[in-house]
GROMACS .gro file of N, CA and C in nm:
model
  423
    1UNK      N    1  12.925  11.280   2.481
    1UNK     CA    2  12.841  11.212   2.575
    1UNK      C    3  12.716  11.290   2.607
    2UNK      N    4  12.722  11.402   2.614
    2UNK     CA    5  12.626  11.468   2.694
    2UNK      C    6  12.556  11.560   2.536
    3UNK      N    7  12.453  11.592   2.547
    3UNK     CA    8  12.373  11.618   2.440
    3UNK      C    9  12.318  11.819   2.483
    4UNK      N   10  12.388  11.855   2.366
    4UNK     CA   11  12.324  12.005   2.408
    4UNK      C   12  12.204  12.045   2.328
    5UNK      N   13  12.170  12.124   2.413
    5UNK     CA   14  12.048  12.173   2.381
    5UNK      C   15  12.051  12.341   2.369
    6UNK      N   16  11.953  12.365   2.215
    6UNK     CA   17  11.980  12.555   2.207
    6UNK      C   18  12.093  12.562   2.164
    7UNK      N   19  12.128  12.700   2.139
    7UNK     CA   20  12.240  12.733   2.085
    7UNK      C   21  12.345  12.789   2.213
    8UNK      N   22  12.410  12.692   2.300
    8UNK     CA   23  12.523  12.665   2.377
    8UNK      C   24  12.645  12.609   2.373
    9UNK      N   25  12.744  12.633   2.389
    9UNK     CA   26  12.870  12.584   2.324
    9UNK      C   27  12.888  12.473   2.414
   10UNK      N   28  12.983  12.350   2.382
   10UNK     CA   29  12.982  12.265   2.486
   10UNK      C   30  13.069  12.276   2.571
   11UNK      N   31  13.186  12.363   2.587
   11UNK     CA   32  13.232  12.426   2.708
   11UNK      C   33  13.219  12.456   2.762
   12UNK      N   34  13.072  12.550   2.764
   12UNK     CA   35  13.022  12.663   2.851
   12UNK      C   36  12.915  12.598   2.946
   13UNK      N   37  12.966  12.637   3.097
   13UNK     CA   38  12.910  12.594   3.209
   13UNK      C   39  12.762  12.609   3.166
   14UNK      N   40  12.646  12.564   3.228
   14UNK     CA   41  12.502  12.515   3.227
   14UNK      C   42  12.512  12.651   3.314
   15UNK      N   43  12.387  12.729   3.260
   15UNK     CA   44  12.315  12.856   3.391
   15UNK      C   45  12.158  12.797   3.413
   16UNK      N   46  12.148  12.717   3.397
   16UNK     CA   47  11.994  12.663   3.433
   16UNK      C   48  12.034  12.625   3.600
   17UNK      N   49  11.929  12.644   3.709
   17UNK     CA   50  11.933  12.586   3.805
   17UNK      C   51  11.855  12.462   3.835
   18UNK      N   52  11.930  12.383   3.906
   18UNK     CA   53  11.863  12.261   3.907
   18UNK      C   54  11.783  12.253   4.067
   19UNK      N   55  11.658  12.275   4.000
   19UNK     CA   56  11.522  12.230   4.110
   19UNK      C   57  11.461  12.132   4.166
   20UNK      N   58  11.530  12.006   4.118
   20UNK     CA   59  11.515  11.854   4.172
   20UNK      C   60  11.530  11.814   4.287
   21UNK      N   61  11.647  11.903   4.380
   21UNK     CA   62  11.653  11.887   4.518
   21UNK      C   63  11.546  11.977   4.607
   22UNK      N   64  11.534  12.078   4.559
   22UNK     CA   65  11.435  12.189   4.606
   22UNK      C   66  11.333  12.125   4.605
   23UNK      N   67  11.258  12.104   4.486
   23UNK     CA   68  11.134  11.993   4.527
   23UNK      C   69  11.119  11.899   4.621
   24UNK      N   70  11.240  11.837   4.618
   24UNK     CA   71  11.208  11.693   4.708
   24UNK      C   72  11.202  11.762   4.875
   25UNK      N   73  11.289  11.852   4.913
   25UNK     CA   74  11.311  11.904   5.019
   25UNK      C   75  11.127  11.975   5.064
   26UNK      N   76  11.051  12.053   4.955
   26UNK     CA   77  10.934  12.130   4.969
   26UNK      C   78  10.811  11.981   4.992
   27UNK      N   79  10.882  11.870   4.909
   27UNK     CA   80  10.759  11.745   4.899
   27UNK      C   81  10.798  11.715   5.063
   28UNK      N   82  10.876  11.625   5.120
   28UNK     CA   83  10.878  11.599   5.208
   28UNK      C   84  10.842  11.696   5.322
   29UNK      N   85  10.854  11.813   5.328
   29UNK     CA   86  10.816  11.981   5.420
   29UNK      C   87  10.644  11.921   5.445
   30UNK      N   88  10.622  11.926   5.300
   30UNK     CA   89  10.470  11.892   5.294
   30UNK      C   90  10.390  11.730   5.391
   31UNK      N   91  10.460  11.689   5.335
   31UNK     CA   92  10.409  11.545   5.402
   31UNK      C   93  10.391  11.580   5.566
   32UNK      N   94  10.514  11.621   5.607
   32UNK     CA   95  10.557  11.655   5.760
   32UNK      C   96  10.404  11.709   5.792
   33UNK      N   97  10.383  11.856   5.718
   33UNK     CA   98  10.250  11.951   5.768
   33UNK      C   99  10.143  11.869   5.762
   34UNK      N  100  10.126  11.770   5.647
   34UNK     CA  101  10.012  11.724   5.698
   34UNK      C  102   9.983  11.621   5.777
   35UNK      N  103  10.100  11.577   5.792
   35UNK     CA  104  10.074  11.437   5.877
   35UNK      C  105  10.094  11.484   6.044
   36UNK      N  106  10.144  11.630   6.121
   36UNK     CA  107  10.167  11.685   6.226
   36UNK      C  108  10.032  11.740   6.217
   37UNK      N  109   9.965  11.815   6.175
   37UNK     CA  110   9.874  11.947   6.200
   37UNK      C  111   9.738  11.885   6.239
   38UNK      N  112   9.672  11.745   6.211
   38UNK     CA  113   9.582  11.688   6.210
   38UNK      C  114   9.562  11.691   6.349
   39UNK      N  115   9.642  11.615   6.413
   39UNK     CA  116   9.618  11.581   6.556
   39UNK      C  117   9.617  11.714   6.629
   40UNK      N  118   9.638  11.820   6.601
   40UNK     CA  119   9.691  11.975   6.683
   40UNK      C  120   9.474  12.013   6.663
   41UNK      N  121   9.426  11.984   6.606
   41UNK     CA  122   9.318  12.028   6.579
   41UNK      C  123   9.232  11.966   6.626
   42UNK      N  124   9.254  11.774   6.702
   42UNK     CA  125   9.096  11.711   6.778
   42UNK      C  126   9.134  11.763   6.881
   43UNK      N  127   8.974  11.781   6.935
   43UNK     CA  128   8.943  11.759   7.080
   43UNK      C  129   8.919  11.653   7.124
   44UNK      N  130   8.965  11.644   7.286
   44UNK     CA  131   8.970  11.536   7.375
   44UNK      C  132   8.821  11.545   7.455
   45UNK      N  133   8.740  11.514   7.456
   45UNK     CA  134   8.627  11.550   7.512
   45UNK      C  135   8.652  11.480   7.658
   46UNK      N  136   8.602  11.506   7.720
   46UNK     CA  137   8.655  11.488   7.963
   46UNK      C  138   8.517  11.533   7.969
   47UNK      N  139   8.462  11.428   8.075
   47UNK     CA  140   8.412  11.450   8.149
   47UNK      C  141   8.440  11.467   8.299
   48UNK      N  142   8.397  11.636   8.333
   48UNK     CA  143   8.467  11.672   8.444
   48UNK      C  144   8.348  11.670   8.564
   49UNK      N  145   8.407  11.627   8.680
   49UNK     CA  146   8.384  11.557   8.814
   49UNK      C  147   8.260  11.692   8.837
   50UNK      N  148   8.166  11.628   8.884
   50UNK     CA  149   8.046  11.737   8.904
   50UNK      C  150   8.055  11.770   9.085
   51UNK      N  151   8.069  11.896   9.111
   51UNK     CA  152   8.087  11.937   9.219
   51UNK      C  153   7.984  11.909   9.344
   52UNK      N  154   8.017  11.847   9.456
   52UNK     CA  155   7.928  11.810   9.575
   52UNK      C  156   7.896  11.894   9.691
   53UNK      N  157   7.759  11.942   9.717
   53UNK     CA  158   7.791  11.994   9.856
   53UNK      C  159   7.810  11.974   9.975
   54UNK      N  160   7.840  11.797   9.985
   54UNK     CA  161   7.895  11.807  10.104
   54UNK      C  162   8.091  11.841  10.154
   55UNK      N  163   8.068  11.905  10.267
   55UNK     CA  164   8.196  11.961  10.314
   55UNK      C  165   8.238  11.843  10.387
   56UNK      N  166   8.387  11.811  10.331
   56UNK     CA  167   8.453  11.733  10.368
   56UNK      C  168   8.591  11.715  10.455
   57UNK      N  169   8.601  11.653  10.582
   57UNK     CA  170   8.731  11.759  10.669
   57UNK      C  171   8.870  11.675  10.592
   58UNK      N  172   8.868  11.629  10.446
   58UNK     CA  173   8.985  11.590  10.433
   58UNK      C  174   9.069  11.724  10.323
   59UNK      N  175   9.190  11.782  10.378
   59UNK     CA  176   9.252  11.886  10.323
   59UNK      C  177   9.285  11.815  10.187
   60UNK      N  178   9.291  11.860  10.036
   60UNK     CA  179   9.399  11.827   9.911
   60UNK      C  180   9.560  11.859   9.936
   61UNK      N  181   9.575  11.913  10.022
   61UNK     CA  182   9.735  11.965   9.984
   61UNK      C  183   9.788  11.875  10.125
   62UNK      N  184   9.729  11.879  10.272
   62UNK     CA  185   9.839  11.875  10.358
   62UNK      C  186   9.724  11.838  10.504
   63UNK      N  187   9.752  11.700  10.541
   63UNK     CA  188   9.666  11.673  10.673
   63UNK      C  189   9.743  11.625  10.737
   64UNK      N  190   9.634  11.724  10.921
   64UNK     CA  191   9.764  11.663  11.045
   64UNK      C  192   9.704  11.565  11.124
   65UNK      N  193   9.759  11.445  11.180
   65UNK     CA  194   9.692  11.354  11.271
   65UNK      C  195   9.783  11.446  11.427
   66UNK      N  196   9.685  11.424  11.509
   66UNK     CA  197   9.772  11.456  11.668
   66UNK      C  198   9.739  11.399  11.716
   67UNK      N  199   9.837  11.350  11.810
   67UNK     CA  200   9.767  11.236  11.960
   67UNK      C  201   9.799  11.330  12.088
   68UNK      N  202   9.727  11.402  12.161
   68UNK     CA  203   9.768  11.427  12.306
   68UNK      C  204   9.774  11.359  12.409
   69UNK      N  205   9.811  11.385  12.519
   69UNK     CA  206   9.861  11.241  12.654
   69UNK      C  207   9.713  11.195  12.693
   70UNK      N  208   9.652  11.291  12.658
   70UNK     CA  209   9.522  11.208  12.699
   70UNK      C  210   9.471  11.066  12.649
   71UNK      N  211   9.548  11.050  12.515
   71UNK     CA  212   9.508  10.962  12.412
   71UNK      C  213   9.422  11.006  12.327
   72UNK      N  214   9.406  11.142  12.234
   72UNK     CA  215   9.258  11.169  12.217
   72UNK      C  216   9.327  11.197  12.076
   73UNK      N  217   9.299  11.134  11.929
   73UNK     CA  218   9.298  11.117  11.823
   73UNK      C  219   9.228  11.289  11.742
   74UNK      N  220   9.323  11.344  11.670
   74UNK     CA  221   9.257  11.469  11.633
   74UNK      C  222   9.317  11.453  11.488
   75UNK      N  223   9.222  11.516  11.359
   75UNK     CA  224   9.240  11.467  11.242
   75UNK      C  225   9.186  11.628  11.185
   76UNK      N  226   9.287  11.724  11.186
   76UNK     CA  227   9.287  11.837  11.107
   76UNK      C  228   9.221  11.909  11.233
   77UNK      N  229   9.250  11.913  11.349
   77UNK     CA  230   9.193  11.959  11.498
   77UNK      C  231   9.063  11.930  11.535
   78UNK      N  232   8.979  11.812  11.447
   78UNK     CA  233   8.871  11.801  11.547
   78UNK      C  234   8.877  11.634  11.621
   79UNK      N  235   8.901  11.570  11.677
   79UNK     CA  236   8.859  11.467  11.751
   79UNK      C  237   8.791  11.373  11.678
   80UNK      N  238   8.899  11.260  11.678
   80UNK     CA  239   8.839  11.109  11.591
   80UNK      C  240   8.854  11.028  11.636
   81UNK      N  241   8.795  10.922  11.592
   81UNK     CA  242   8.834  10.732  11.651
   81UNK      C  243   8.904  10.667  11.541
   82UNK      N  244   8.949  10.591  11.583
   82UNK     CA  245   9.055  10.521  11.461
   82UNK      C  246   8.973  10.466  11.357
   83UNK      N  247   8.849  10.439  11.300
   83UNK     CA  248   8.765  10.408  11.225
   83UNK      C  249   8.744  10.488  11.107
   84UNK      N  250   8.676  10.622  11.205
   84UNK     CA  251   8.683  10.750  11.071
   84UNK      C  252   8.804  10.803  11.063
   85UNK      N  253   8.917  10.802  11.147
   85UNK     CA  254   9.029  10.792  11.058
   85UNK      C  255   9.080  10.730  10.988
   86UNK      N  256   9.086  10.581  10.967
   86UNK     CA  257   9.072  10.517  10.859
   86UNK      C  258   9.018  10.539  10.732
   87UNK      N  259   8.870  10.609  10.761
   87UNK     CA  260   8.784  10.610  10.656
   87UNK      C  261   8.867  10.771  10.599
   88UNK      N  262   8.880  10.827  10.657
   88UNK     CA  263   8.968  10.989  10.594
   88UNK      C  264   9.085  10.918  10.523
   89UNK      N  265   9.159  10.875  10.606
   89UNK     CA  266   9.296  10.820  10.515
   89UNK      C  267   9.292  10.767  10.363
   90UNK      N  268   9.139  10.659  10.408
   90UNK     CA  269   9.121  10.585  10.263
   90UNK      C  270   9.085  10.707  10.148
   91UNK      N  271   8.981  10.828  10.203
   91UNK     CA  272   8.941  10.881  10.097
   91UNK      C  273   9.040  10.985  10.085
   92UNK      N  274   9.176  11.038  10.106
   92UNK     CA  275   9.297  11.097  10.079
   92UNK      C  276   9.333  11.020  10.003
   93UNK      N  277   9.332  10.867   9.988
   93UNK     CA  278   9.410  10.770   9.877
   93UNK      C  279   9.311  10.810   9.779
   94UNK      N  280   9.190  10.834   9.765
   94UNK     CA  281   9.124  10.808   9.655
   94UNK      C  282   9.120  10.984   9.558
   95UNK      N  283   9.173  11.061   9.640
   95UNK     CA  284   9.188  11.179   9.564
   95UNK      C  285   9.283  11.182   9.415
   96UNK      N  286   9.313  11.321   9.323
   96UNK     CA  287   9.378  11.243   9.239
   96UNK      C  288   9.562  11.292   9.235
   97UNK      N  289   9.576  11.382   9.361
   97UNK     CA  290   9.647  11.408   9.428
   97UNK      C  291   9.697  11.353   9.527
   98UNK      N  292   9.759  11.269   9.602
   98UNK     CA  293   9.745  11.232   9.755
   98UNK      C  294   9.821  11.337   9.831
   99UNK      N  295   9.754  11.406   9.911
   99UNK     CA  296   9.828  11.473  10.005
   99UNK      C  297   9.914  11.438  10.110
  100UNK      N  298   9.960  11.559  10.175
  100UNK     CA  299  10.076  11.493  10.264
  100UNK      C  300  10.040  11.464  10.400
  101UNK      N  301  10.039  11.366  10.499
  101UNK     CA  302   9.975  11.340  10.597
  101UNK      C  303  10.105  11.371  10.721
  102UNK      N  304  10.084  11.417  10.808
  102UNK     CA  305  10.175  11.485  10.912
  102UNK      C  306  10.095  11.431  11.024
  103UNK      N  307  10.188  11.381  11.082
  103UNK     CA  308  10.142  11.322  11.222
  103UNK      C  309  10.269  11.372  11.328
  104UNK      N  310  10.176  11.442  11.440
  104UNK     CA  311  10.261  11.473  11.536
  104UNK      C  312  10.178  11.435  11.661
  105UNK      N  313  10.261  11.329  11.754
  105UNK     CA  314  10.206  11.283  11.859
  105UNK      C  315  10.337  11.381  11.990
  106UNK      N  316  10.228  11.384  12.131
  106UNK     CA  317  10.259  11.484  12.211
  106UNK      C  318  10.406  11.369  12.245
  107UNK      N  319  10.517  11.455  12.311
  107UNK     CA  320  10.576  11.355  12.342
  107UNK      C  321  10.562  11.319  12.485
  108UNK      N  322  10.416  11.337  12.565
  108UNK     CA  323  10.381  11.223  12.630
  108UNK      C  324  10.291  11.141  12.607
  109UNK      N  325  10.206  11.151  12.529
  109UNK     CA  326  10.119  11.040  12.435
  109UNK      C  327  10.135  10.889  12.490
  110UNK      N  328  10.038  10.807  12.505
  110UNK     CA  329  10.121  10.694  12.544
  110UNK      C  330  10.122  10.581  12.411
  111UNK      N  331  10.232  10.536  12.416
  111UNK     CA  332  10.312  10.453  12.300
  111UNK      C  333  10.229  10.357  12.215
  112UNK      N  334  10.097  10.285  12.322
  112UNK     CA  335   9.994  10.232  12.250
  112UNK      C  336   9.888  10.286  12.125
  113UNK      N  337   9.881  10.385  12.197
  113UNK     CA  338   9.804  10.495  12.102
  113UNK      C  339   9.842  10.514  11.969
  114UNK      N  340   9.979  10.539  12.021
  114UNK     CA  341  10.038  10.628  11.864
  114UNK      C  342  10.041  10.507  11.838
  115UNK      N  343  10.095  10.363  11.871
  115UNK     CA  344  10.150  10.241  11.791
  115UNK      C  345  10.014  10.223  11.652
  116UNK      N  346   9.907  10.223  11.781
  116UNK     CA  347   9.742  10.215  11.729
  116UNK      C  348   9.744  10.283  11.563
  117UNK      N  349   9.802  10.394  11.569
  117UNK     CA  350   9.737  10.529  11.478
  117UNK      C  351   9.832  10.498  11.349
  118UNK      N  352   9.994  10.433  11.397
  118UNK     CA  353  10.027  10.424  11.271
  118UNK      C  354   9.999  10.267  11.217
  119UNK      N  355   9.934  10.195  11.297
  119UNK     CA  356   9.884  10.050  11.223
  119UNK      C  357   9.753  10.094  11.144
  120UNK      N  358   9.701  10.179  11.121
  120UNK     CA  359   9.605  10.246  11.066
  120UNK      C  360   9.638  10.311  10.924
  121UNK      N  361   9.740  10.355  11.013
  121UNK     CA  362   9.810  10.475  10.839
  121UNK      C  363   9.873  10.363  10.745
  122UNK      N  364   9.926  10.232  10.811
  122UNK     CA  365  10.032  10.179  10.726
  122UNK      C  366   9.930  10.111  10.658
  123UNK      N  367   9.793  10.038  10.726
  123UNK     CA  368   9.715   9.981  10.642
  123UNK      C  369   9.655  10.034  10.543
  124UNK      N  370   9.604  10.166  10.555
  124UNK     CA  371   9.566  10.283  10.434
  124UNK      C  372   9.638  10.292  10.360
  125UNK      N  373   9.747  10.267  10.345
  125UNK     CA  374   9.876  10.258  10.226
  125UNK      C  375   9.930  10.393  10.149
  126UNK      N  376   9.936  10.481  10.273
  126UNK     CA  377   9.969  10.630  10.259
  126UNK      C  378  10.094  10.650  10.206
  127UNK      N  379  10.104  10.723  10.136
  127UNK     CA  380  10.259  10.741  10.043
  127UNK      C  381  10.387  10.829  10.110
  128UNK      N  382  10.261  10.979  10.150
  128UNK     CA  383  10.333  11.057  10.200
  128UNK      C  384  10.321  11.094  10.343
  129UNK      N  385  10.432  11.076  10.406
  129UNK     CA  386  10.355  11.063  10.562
  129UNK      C  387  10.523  11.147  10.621
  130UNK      N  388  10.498  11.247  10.682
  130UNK     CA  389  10.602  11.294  10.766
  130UNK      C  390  10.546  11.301  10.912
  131UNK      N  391  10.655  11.300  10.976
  131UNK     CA  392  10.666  11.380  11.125
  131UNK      C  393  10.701  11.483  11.169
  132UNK      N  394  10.641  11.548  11.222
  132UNK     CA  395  10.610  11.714  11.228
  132UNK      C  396  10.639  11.727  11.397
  133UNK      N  397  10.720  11.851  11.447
  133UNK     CA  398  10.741  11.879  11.630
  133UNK      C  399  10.843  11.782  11.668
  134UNK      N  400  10.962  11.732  11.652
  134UNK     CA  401  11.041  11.644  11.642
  134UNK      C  402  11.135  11.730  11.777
  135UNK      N  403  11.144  11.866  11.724
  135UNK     CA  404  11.223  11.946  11.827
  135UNK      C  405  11.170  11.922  11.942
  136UNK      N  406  11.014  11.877  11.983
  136UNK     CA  407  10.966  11.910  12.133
  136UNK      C  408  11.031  11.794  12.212
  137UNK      N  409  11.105  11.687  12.145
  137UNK     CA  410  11.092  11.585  12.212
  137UNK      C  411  11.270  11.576  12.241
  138UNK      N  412  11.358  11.680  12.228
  138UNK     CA  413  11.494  11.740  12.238
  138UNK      C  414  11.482  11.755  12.419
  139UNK      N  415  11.368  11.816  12.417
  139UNK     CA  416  11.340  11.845  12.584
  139UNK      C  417  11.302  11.772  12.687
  140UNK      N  418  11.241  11.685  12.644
  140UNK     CA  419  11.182  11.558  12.719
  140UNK      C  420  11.312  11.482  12.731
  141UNK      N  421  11.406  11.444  12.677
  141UNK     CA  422  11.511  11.360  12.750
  141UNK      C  423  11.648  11.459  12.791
   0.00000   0.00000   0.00000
């Protein structure tokens, strides 16, 4: 059946190695490198946000609203109206981060106020919103 070649007896095992699998294993290796390595080499070209000098009182990481009994609206400790706090809230949504907004009202504050401050936050559509001084109000009742 089988046809020899050279002067080999036909008993005697074959010492040739067979390289047919080796190839296919090195062809396909190949395909892989070139079809992976292409993309490892473009650039993404970004255009990055050109820096402004105006100073802005909205924090990236972490802003506090406070209400004291007076009723007096404070937005990172300086004194606001529910308008430009609105307008802060909105531009915290528009960051590409949203920070965390902490609101701690005094616990004598009166109830309108604060009601006021979170119909504000809920309309801004704030994600992250805690309550901060929770312990002070252990003492009050």
């Amino acid at each position: 059946m089988s046809m020899a070649v050279g002067d080999r007896d036909e008993n005697e095992p074959m010492m040739d190695m067979n390289t047919t699998p080796l190839i296919d294993v090195m062809l396909v290796l190949l395909i892989m490198f070139i079809i992976t390595i292409p993309p490892q080499t473009h650039a993404v070209k970004i255009d990055l946000p050109v820096p402004t000098d105006s100073k802005s009182n909205v924090d990236p990481v972490k802003n506090k609203v406070m209400i004291d009994p007076a009723g007096t609206i404070t937005w990172n400790g300086s004194p606001v109206d529910l308008a430009t706090l609105e307008s802060y809230l909105l531009e915290t949504k528009a960051l590409p981060v949203e920070p965390e907004l902490q609101v701690q009202p005094d616990p004598y504050a009166r109830y309108i106020v604060v009601d006021r401050v979170m119909a504000v936050v809920k309309r801004s559509g704030v994600g992250k919103l805690g309550f901060v001084g929770n312990e002070q109000y252990a003492r009050v009742f």
